[in-house]
Backbone as a chain_set.jsonl record, in Angstrom:
{"seq": "ALLCTGASLDRDMELVVAETAHTCWLFARKEPEHPGLRAALAGEERRFALFTPEGEPVDLPLDQGGNPKWNKLPRKPLALWAAGGITDPLLKTLARRGAATTLVTQDATHVLAGRSALELFLRNGGVLSVRRELTIAAVAANPWSAYGWHFEPEAFISALRQAVDLPVVNVKEA", "coords": {"N": [[103.756, 41.519, 111.849], [105.456, 38.74, 110.462], [108.715, 38.083, 109.824], [110.291, 36.384, 107.308], [113.262, 34.729, 106.557], [116.271, 33.518, 105.003], [118.545, 30.982, 103.701], [117.97, 30.857, 100.997], [117.958, 33.433, 100.075], [120.598, 34.289, 99.601], [123.899, 32.941, 98.988], [125.786, 33.816, 100.761], [126.104, 33.96, 104.077], [126.586, 36.087, 105.88], [125.701, 38.285, 104.399], [122.96, 37.685, 104.197], [122.217, 37.839, 106.887], [122.816, 40.563, 107.365], [121.03, 41.838, 105.562], [118.624, 40.993, 106.65], [118.728, 42.2, 109.188], [118.681, 44.853, 108.346], [116.111, 45.015, 107.186], [114.574, 44.588, 109.486], [115.273, 46.92, 110.875], [114.125, 48.853, 109.148], [111.386, 48.256, 109.475], [111.045, 49.099, 112.032], [110.754, 51.805, 111.963], [109.387, 54.912, 112.989], [106.522, 57.129, 113.46], [106.648, 60.628, 112.539], [108.052, 62.801, 115.028], [107.004, 65.351, 115.708], [103.854, 66.646, 116.558], [102.397, 68.397, 114.916], [103.387, 67.908, 112.351], [102.668, 65.217, 112.06], [99.863, 65.533, 112.06], [99.522, 67.08, 109.734], [100.274, 65.274, 107.784], [98.393, 63.279, 107.957], [96.065, 63.24, 106.284], [97.166, 63.426, 103.796], [97.32, 63.045, 100.311], [98.654, 63.451, 97.964], [101.294, 62.653, 95.593], [103.856, 63.686, 96.212], [104.666, 65.917, 98.859], [105.56, 68.868, 100.593], [106.819, 70.038, 103.694], [107.407, 72.071, 106.648], [109.493, 71.072, 109.438], [107.693, 71.21, 111.502], [105.236, 70.87, 110.372], [104.045, 72.792, 108.757], [102.815, 73.721, 105.571], [104.902, 73.811, 102.638], [105.769, 75.299, 99.585], [106.201, 73.157, 96.871], [108.411, 73.057, 94.343], [107.588, 72.444, 90.967], [108.09, 70.829, 87.777], [107.11, 71.254, 84.289], [105.828, 68.872, 83.75], [104.769, 68.169, 86.14], [106.445, 67.012, 87.955], [108.598, 66.966, 90.841], [111.037, 69.552, 91.245], [113.859, 68.828, 92.291], [116.328, 70.091, 92.699], [115.627, 72.656, 93.307], [114.678, 72.871, 95.856], [114.311, 74.501, 99.021], [117.213, 75.316, 100.973], [117.039, 74.347, 103.745], [116.016, 72.744, 106.826], [113.571, 70.312, 106.108], [110.469, 68.485, 105.722], [109.558, 65.804, 103.773], [106.89, 64.35, 102.171], [106.359, 61.281, 100.633], [104.484, 59.377, 98.62], [104.66, 57.072, 97.035], [106.914, 54.451, 96.008], [110.044, 54.422, 97.673], [113.038, 55.046, 96.319], [116.469, 54.326, 95.253], [117.512, 56.541, 93.598], [115.946, 58.754, 94.533], [116.644, 58.913, 97.282], [119.407, 59.392, 97.065], [119.395, 61.864, 95.768], [118.131, 63.475, 97.704], [120.02, 63.257, 99.707], [122.06, 64.834, 98.745], [121.117, 67.379, 99.064], [121.925, 69.285, 100.983], [120.788, 70.053, 103.341], [119.032, 69.036, 106.284], [116.686, 66.429, 105.888], [113.558, 65.141, 106.57], [112.168, 62.302, 105.598], [109.102, 61.037, 104.808], [107.072, 58.23, 104.464], [104.363, 56.02, 103.515], [104.515, 53.456, 104.872], [106.906, 50.974, 106.037], [107.021, 49.13, 103.945], [107.099, 50.547, 101.625], [109.645, 51.339, 101.126], [111.94, 50.836, 98.837], [114.529, 51.088, 98.226], [118.047, 50.329, 98.225], [120.42, 49.243, 100.775], [122.807, 50.81, 100.711], [122.152, 53.293, 99.496], [120.262, 54.217, 101.312], [121.825, 54.395, 103.626], [123.598, 56.44, 102.828], [121.793, 58.604, 102.614], [120.993, 58.8, 105.35], [123.487, 59.324, 106.591], [123.903, 61.886, 105.701], [122.298, 63.481, 107.223], [119.64, 62.807, 106.948], [116.359, 61.629, 107.873], [114.278, 58.89, 108.291], [110.886, 58.37, 108.326], [107.569, 57.102, 109.044], [104.103, 57.015, 108.102], [102.383, 55.09, 108.972], [103.009, 52.842, 111.408], [104.63, 49.698, 111.492], [105.007, 46.387, 112.807], [107.349, 43.898, 113.462], [106.935, 40.753, 114.684], [108.474, 38.484, 115.055], [111.349, 36.687, 113.758], [111.472, 34.335, 111.307], [113.602, 31.83, 110.477], [115.241, 30.106, 107.905], [117.663, 27.875, 107.452], [118.167, 26.36, 105.217], [118.43, 26.255, 101.73], [116.319, 26.498, 98.869], [117.694, 26.135, 96.616], [119.707, 24.34, 96.89], [121.863, 24.69, 98.698], [123.076, 25.269, 102.066], [123.181, 26.845, 105.31], [125.194, 26.46, 108.246], [123.115, 25.474, 110.718], [123.032, 26.249, 113.578], [124.951, 28.305, 113.674], [123.86, 30.179, 111.888], [121.358, 30.857, 113.091], [122.307, 31.856, 115.508], [123.852, 34.068, 114.621], [121.823, 35.662, 113.524], [120.319, 36.195, 115.849], [122.12, 37.77, 117.23], [122.177, 39.981, 115.594], [119.616, 41.093, 115.422], [117.002, 42.446, 117.445], [114.878, 40.72, 118.191], [112.677, 37.893, 118.61], [114.019, 34.9, 117.251], [113.353, 32.2, 115.22], [114.128, 28.945, 114.246], [112.924, 27.577, 111.416], [113.071, 24.944, 110.702], [113.064, 23.591, 113.033], [110.82, 24.265, 114.375]], "CA": [[104.312, 40.806, 110.715], [106.476, 37.728, 110.695], [109.722, 38.213, 108.775], [110.91, 35.111, 106.938], [114.555, 34.928, 105.916], [116.979, 32.26, 104.938], [119.642, 30.717, 102.779], [117.561, 31.067, 99.602], [118.22, 34.827, 99.721], [121.952, 34.398, 99.056], [124.837, 31.942, 99.517], [126.62, 34.481, 101.761], [125.338, 34.062, 105.318], [126.732, 37.43, 106.44], [124.813, 39.152, 103.637], [121.579, 37.378, 104.596], [122.031, 38.408, 108.229], [122.802, 42.03, 107.231], [119.773, 42.233, 104.914], [117.553, 40.754, 107.617], [118.819, 43.276, 110.186], [118.247, 46.074, 107.662], [114.656, 44.96, 107.083], [114.047, 44.818, 110.845], [115.447, 48.351, 111.15], [113.103, 49.572, 108.382], [110.077, 48.035, 110.074], [111.012, 49.767, 113.331], [110.615, 53.256, 111.776], [108.271, 55.496, 113.727], [105.896, 58.338, 112.94], [107.399, 61.834, 112.907], [107.85, 63.19, 116.426], [106.222, 66.571, 115.898], [102.417, 66.407, 116.341], [101.932, 69.197, 113.792], [103.73, 67.196, 111.119], [101.792, 64.033, 111.989], [98.521, 65.995, 111.677], [99.559, 67.523, 108.333], [100.428, 64.101, 106.924], [97.297, 62.327, 108.176], [95.173, 63.132, 105.139], [97.9, 63.742, 102.562], [97.088, 62.078, 99.243], [99.498, 63.727, 96.802], [102.488, 61.815, 95.44], [104.874, 64.364, 97.017], [104.261, 67.151, 99.517], [106.679, 69.41, 101.356], [106.409, 70.689, 104.936], [108.435, 72.364, 107.64], [109.513, 69.986, 110.428], [106.542, 71.373, 112.393], [104.028, 70.527, 109.651], [103.514, 73.879, 107.933], [103.048, 73.441, 104.15], [105.923, 74.552, 101.899], [105.576, 75.091, 98.152], [107.1, 72.207, 96.229], [108.569, 73.462, 92.946], [107.309, 71.38, 90.008], [108.355, 71.123, 86.375], [105.894, 71.287, 83.472], [105.188, 67.566, 83.817], [104.247, 67.946, 87.482], [107.442, 66.327, 88.778], [109.352, 67.889, 91.688], [112.362, 70.055, 90.871], [114.603, 68.576, 93.522], [117.422, 71.057, 92.867], [115.057, 73.95, 93.689], [114.184, 72.843, 97.238], [115.026, 75.418, 99.912], [118.307, 74.7, 101.733], [116.738, 74.405, 105.173], [115.375, 71.483, 107.216], [112.223, 70.114, 105.574], [109.885, 67.148, 105.746], [109.021, 65.459, 102.462], [105.98, 63.211, 102.068], [106.465, 60.558, 99.369], [103.443, 58.349, 98.702], [105.005, 55.847, 96.31], [108.117, 53.746, 96.421], [111.261, 55.176, 97.973], [114.066, 54.386, 95.518], [117.839, 54.823, 95.373], [117.723, 57.896, 93.079], [115.334, 59.76, 95.411], [117.465, 59.056, 98.486], [120.682, 60.029, 96.707], [119.098, 63.27, 95.491], [117.872, 64.146, 98.985], [121.279, 63.281, 100.461], [122.886, 65.924, 98.202], [120.384, 68.63, 99.245], [122.64, 70.262, 101.791], [120.015, 70.365, 104.541], [118.377, 67.851, 106.839], [115.387, 66.087, 105.327], [112.787, 64.04, 107.135], [111.412, 61.674, 104.526], [107.997, 60.267, 105.388], [106.329, 57.416, 103.518], [103.211, 55.363, 104.133], [105.024, 52.48, 105.833], [108.206, 50.404, 105.662], [106.954, 48.358, 102.705], [107.284, 51.463, 100.507], [111.074, 51.606, 100.952], [112.468, 49.879, 97.867], [115.94, 51.424, 98.035], [119.047, 49.453, 98.82], [121.049, 49.705, 102.019], [123.837, 51.836, 100.514], [121.495, 54.588, 99.262], [119.652, 54.628, 102.576], [122.907, 54.799, 104.523], [124.054, 57.746, 102.356], [120.76, 59.556, 103.033], [121.066, 58.955, 106.805], [124.77, 59.97, 106.913], [123.814, 63.294, 105.347], [121.317, 64.159, 108.077], [118.278, 62.386, 106.663], [115.594, 60.834, 108.835], [113.205, 58.165, 107.633], [109.716, 58.167, 109.181], [106.427, 56.483, 108.381], [102.785, 57.455, 108.558], [101.788, 53.942, 109.651], [104.04, 51.98, 111.973], [104.456, 48.248, 111.378], [105.789, 45.686, 113.816], [107.739, 42.514, 113.218], [106.821, 40.023, 115.947], [109.565, 37.51, 115.155], [112.031, 36.34, 112.52], [111.498, 32.9, 111.006], [114.847, 31.638, 109.727], [115.418, 28.812, 107.262], [119.06, 27.73, 107.042], [118.251, 25.523, 104.02], [118.018, 26.931, 100.509], [115.624, 25.731, 97.839], [118.623, 26.01, 95.485], [120.651, 23.257, 97.123], [122.904, 24.931, 99.689], [122.541, 25.594, 103.391], [124.089, 27.395, 106.321], [125.235, 25.674, 109.472], [121.933, 26.012, 111.394], [123.274, 26.965, 114.834], [125.688, 29.54, 113.378], [122.924, 31.111, 111.254], [120.411, 31.332, 114.099], [123.078, 32.664, 116.461], [124.195, 35.338, 113.969], [120.592, 36.46, 113.454], [119.966, 36.646, 117.21], [123.034, 38.861, 117.587], [121.958, 41.124, 114.707], [118.282, 41.675, 115.585], [116.475, 42.425, 118.811], [113.576, 40.085, 118.06], [112.78, 36.441, 118.677], [114.404, 34.235, 116.002], [112.95, 30.803, 115.27], [114.574, 28.099, 113.145], [111.712, 26.944, 110.896], [113.282, 23.504, 110.605], [112.907, 23.014, 114.359], [109.569, 24.741, 114.983]], "C": [[105.302, 39.768, 111.223], [107.447, 37.838, 109.54], [110.362, 36.855, 108.543], [112.193, 35.404, 106.17], [115.246, 33.576, 105.821], [118.0, 32.173, 103.836], [119.253, 30.924, 101.318], [117.801, 32.5, 99.141], [119.591, 34.977, 99.059], [122.817, 33.296, 99.669], [125.677, 32.497, 100.669], [125.797, 34.717, 103.033], [125.42, 35.465, 105.93], [125.82, 38.428, 105.721], [123.355, 38.93, 104.038], [121.285, 37.98, 105.972], [121.947, 39.931, 108.144], [121.503, 42.522, 106.596], [118.587, 42.049, 105.86], [117.552, 41.846, 108.684], [118.338, 44.601, 109.597], [116.717, 46.12, 107.563], [114.012, 45.175, 108.447], [114.164, 46.285, 111.228], [114.374, 49.166, 110.422], [111.734, 49.452, 109.048], [109.946, 48.659, 111.456], [110.867, 51.283, 113.196], [109.309, 53.726, 112.408], [107.67, 56.675, 112.981], [106.784, 59.532, 113.277], [107.063, 62.252, 114.334], [106.906, 64.371, 116.584], [104.741, 66.326, 115.6], [101.85, 67.214, 115.175], [102.218, 68.533, 112.454], [102.864, 65.949, 110.974], [100.388, 64.435, 111.535], [98.481, 66.401, 110.206], [99.615, 66.338, 107.379], [99.223, 63.163, 106.952], [96.396, 62.161, 106.945], [95.846, 63.38, 103.803], [97.708, 62.647, 101.531], [97.954, 62.321, 98.011], [100.695, 62.779, 96.776], [103.636, 62.36, 96.283], [104.266, 65.608, 97.633], [105.405, 67.564, 100.44], [106.15, 70.194, 102.553], [107.638, 71.15, 105.714], [108.459, 71.18, 108.61], [108.336, 70.041, 111.403], [105.215, 71.101, 111.687], [103.395, 71.638, 108.847], [103.803, 73.569, 106.463], [104.116, 74.364, 103.549], [105.672, 74.261, 100.422], [106.649, 74.152, 97.607], [107.223, 72.603, 94.767], [108.405, 72.267, 92.002], [107.699, 71.805, 88.607], [107.035, 71.068, 85.595], [105.14, 69.966, 83.489], [104.617, 67.242, 85.191], [105.194, 67.195, 88.395], [108.221, 67.334, 89.613], [110.692, 68.288, 91.068], [113.228, 69.96, 92.131], [115.702, 69.596, 93.766], [116.924, 72.442, 93.272], [114.498, 73.957, 95.115], [114.975, 73.831, 98.094], [116.087, 74.67, 100.723], [118.089, 74.951, 103.225], [116.074, 73.087, 105.544], [113.928, 71.431, 106.732], [111.775, 68.678, 105.815], [109.238, 66.919, 104.391], [108.141, 64.23, 102.592], [106.161, 62.599, 100.686], [105.531, 59.358, 99.444], [103.832, 57.038, 98.041], [106.233, 55.185, 96.871], [109.293, 54.679, 96.632], [112.407, 54.414, 97.307], [115.445, 54.999, 95.751], [117.997, 56.245, 94.825], [117.116, 58.993, 93.97], [116.195, 59.978, 96.648], [118.791, 59.742, 98.19], [120.489, 61.518, 96.422], [118.887, 64.036, 96.788], [119.138, 64.234, 99.832], [122.167, 64.436, 100.018], [122.283, 67.304, 98.456], [121.129, 69.692, 100.036], [121.869, 70.714, 103.007], [119.308, 69.101, 105.003], [116.993, 67.66, 106.226], [114.779, 64.946, 106.124], [111.92, 63.52, 106.005], [110.36, 60.784, 105.159], [107.281, 59.53, 104.265], [105.221, 56.685, 104.26], [103.633, 54.366, 105.21], [106.313, 51.87, 105.275], [108.174, 49.641, 104.348], [107.152, 49.232, 101.476], [108.762, 51.778, 100.249], [111.664, 50.495, 100.094], [113.969, 50.07, 97.634], [116.837, 50.412, 98.731], [119.678, 50.077, 100.056], [122.027, 50.84, 101.788], [123.216, 53.212, 100.275], [120.859, 55.105, 100.55], [120.71, 55.097, 103.564], [123.472, 56.162, 104.128], [123.081, 58.837, 102.807], [120.857, 59.827, 104.542], [122.353, 59.656, 107.227], [124.727, 61.47, 106.651], [122.684, 64.006, 106.082], [119.878, 63.775, 107.828], [117.675, 61.561, 107.783], [114.478, 60.161, 108.054], [112.093, 57.905, 108.642], [108.595, 57.557, 108.358], [105.126, 57.056, 108.932], [102.098, 56.338, 109.339], [102.907, 53.02, 110.119], [103.649, 50.511, 111.806], [105.366, 47.576, 112.399], [106.102, 44.275, 113.331], [107.719, 41.817, 114.568], [107.986, 39.067, 116.153], [110.171, 37.298, 113.772], [112.026, 34.814, 112.403], [112.675, 32.661, 110.063], [114.945, 30.216, 109.193], [116.863, 28.693, 106.792], [119.247, 26.927, 105.765], [117.701, 26.283, 102.831], [117.286, 25.975, 99.583], [116.544, 25.462, 96.649], [119.758, 25.029, 95.754], [121.771, 23.534, 98.119], [122.247, 25.208, 101.037], [123.64, 26.219, 104.244], [124.115, 26.419, 107.488], [124.137, 26.262, 110.375], [122.214, 26.798, 112.671], [124.004, 28.289, 114.605], [124.754, 30.594, 112.785], [121.957, 31.704, 112.286], [121.121, 32.224, 115.112], [123.422, 34.032, 115.868], [122.962, 36.245, 113.865], [120.214, 37.006, 114.821], [120.877, 37.761, 117.682], [122.715, 40.127, 116.8], [120.609, 41.806, 114.91], [117.817, 41.509, 117.025], [115.036, 41.902, 118.796], [113.745, 38.579, 118.278], [113.115, 35.868, 117.29], [114.105, 32.741, 116.18], [113.484, 30.086, 114.029], [113.348, 27.332, 112.648], [111.852, 25.435, 110.786], [113.099, 22.817, 111.949], [111.569, 23.389, 115.002], [108.444, 23.74, 114.808]], "O": [[105.899, 39.923, 112.288], [107.046, 37.699, 108.385], [110.908, 36.248, 109.464], [112.207, 36.223, 105.252], [114.851, 32.613, 106.478], [118.282, 33.145, 103.135], [120.127, 31.146, 100.48], [117.843, 32.758, 97.938], [119.732, 35.702, 98.074], [122.504, 32.779, 100.742], [126.219, 31.73, 101.465], [124.907, 35.566, 103.057], [124.422, 35.973, 106.442], [125.237, 39.309, 106.353], [122.602, 39.89, 104.199], [120.221, 38.562, 106.185], [121.089, 40.533, 108.791], [120.935, 43.517, 107.046], [117.658, 42.857, 105.865], [116.493, 42.36, 109.044], [117.666, 45.378, 110.275], [116.107, 47.155, 107.83], [113.005, 45.876, 108.55], [113.251, 46.838, 111.842], [113.779, 50.069, 111.01], [111.01, 50.441, 109.169], [108.842, 48.738, 111.995], [110.856, 51.986, 114.207], [108.285, 53.044, 112.369], [108.232, 57.158, 111.998], [107.59, 59.457, 114.205], [105.934, 62.08, 114.793], [106.088, 64.387, 117.504], [104.4, 65.853, 114.516], [100.917, 66.761, 114.512], [101.4, 68.586, 111.536], [102.378, 65.656, 109.881], [99.788, 63.747, 110.709], [97.513, 66.1, 109.507], [99.059, 66.397, 106.283], [99.062, 62.339, 106.052], [96.011, 61.04, 106.612], [95.17, 63.528, 102.785], [97.905, 61.467, 101.821], [97.988, 61.487, 97.107], [101.062, 62.186, 97.791], [104.311, 61.606, 96.984], [103.445, 66.28, 97.008], [106.118, 66.724, 100.99], [105.162, 70.92, 102.445], [108.753, 70.688, 105.477], [107.537, 70.365, 108.603], [108.015, 69.045, 112.052], [104.168, 71.1, 112.335], [102.307, 71.454, 108.3], [104.926, 73.189, 106.132], [104.215, 75.538, 103.905], [105.397, 73.121, 100.046], [107.841, 74.332, 97.854], [106.251, 72.5, 94.019], [109.006, 71.214, 92.211], [107.651, 72.989, 88.274], [105.972, 70.86, 86.18], [103.93, 69.946, 83.265], [104.047, 66.17, 85.392], [104.806, 66.782, 89.488], [108.483, 68.444, 89.15], [111.38, 67.473, 90.455], [113.306, 70.899, 92.922], [115.985, 69.936, 94.915], [117.737, 73.321, 93.555], [113.904, 74.95, 95.536], [116.183, 73.978, 97.909], [115.877, 73.521, 101.113], [118.852, 75.67, 103.871], [115.608, 72.372, 104.657], [113.162, 72.376, 106.92], [112.582, 67.786, 106.075], [108.46, 67.748, 103.919], [108.589, 63.187, 103.067], [106.123, 63.308, 99.68], [105.752, 58.436, 100.229], [103.363, 55.982, 98.465], [106.559, 55.331, 98.049], [109.508, 55.612, 95.858], [112.71, 53.282, 97.681], [115.569, 56.057, 96.368], [118.565, 57.093, 95.514], [117.722, 60.051, 94.137], [116.449, 61.122, 97.023], [119.25, 60.576, 98.97], [121.329, 62.337, 96.795], [119.414, 65.136, 96.948], [119.307, 65.186, 100.594], [122.941, 64.965, 100.816], [122.893, 68.309, 98.092], [120.97, 70.884, 99.772], [122.266, 71.684, 103.653], [119.023, 68.208, 104.205], [116.231, 68.614, 106.07], [115.413, 63.91, 106.326], [111.038, 64.225, 105.515], [110.675, 59.891, 105.946], [106.928, 60.122, 103.245], [105.152, 56.727, 105.489], [103.152, 54.435, 106.341], [106.75, 52.213, 104.176], [109.209, 49.515, 103.692], [107.354, 48.707, 100.381], [109.088, 52.42, 99.25], [111.862, 49.37, 100.553], [114.594, 49.287, 96.919], [116.442, 49.741, 99.684], [119.501, 51.261, 100.344], [122.079, 51.765, 102.599], [123.713, 54.204, 100.808], [120.916, 56.3, 100.837], [120.51, 56.091, 104.264], [123.794, 56.965, 105.003], [123.501, 59.873, 103.322], [120.808, 60.985, 104.958], [122.326, 60.497, 108.126], [125.433, 62.239, 107.303], [122.174, 65.022, 105.609], [118.974, 64.353, 108.431], [118.378, 60.888, 108.537], [113.81, 60.803, 107.243], [112.323, 57.296, 109.687], [108.666, 57.503, 107.13], [105.062, 57.517, 110.072], [101.324, 56.603, 110.259], [103.661, 52.485, 109.307], [102.485, 50.141, 111.961], [106.381, 48.144, 112.802], [105.224, 43.557, 112.851], [108.408, 42.241, 115.496], [108.437, 38.859, 117.279], [109.589, 37.676, 112.755], [112.512, 34.105, 113.284], [112.728, 33.231, 108.974], [114.757, 29.248, 109.929], [117.248, 29.348, 105.824], [120.369, 26.818, 105.269], [116.631, 26.886, 102.911], [117.601, 24.787, 99.524], [116.216, 24.658, 95.776], [120.671, 24.899, 94.939], [122.58, 22.638, 98.357], [121.03, 25.36, 101.135], [124.831, 26.134, 103.946], [123.177, 25.648, 107.69], [124.221, 27.429, 110.758], [121.693, 27.901, 112.839], [123.708, 29.283, 115.268], [124.844, 31.77, 113.137], [121.769, 32.919, 112.337], [120.574, 33.247, 115.524], [123.294, 35.048, 116.551], [123.053, 37.452, 114.091], [119.828, 38.169, 114.934], [120.451, 38.617, 118.458], [122.956, 41.232, 117.287], [120.472, 42.989, 114.599], [118.19, 40.564, 117.719], [114.115, 42.539, 119.307], [114.85, 38.055, 118.139], [112.558, 36.304, 116.283], [114.537, 32.111, 117.145], [113.315, 30.56, 112.906], [112.791, 26.519, 113.387], [110.85, 24.721, 110.777], [112.99, 21.592, 112.008], [111.231, 22.873, 116.068], [107.325, 23.983, 115.26]]}, "num_chains": 1, "name": "protein.A"}
C-alpha cells in the first residue's frame, strides 16, 4: 500500500504527523505469534469468536440477540476474533476486562477506532493482531491543502521522516 497524507487532513501539522504515524503503526500489525491460534483463526467466519492464546476454542457468552456478553468473559488471558470494524466502544470494553486480551481482526483496515481508545486498550495489556498482514511501502505527503492552507514543505516532510520508519515522498516534488 501507499499511504497518502497531507495538510487537507487538518490545519495542525503535529496532528497530521501523529495520525500518519498511528496509521503506519496499525499497518505494521502482525499475525498472532502462536501457530495454534493462527490455525484456529484461518477459517473463522463468525462475527466474534473466543480462544485461548494457544488457539483452543472458548465459549463466548451471548445474549438473546446473539450479541456477546462482554461482562461475562472469563478473567484470564484470551484471544478474541472480531470480523467487523474495531470501534472505540469495543476497545474500551476490552480494556476494562481485567485480563490480557489479544484482539485479532482481518487486517488493519478494519480498525476504525481512534488513537485514544486504542492506547487505552494497549495500556491495559491488550495486543492487536491481524489475520492478514498489510505493508505500507512508502508515505506520499502533500504539504498543500485543497482547503487553502499549507505546511512549510521541508518541516512537514522532516517531521514525517522522524515519525515513521518508511520512505516519505513530497508529492509536489515527485
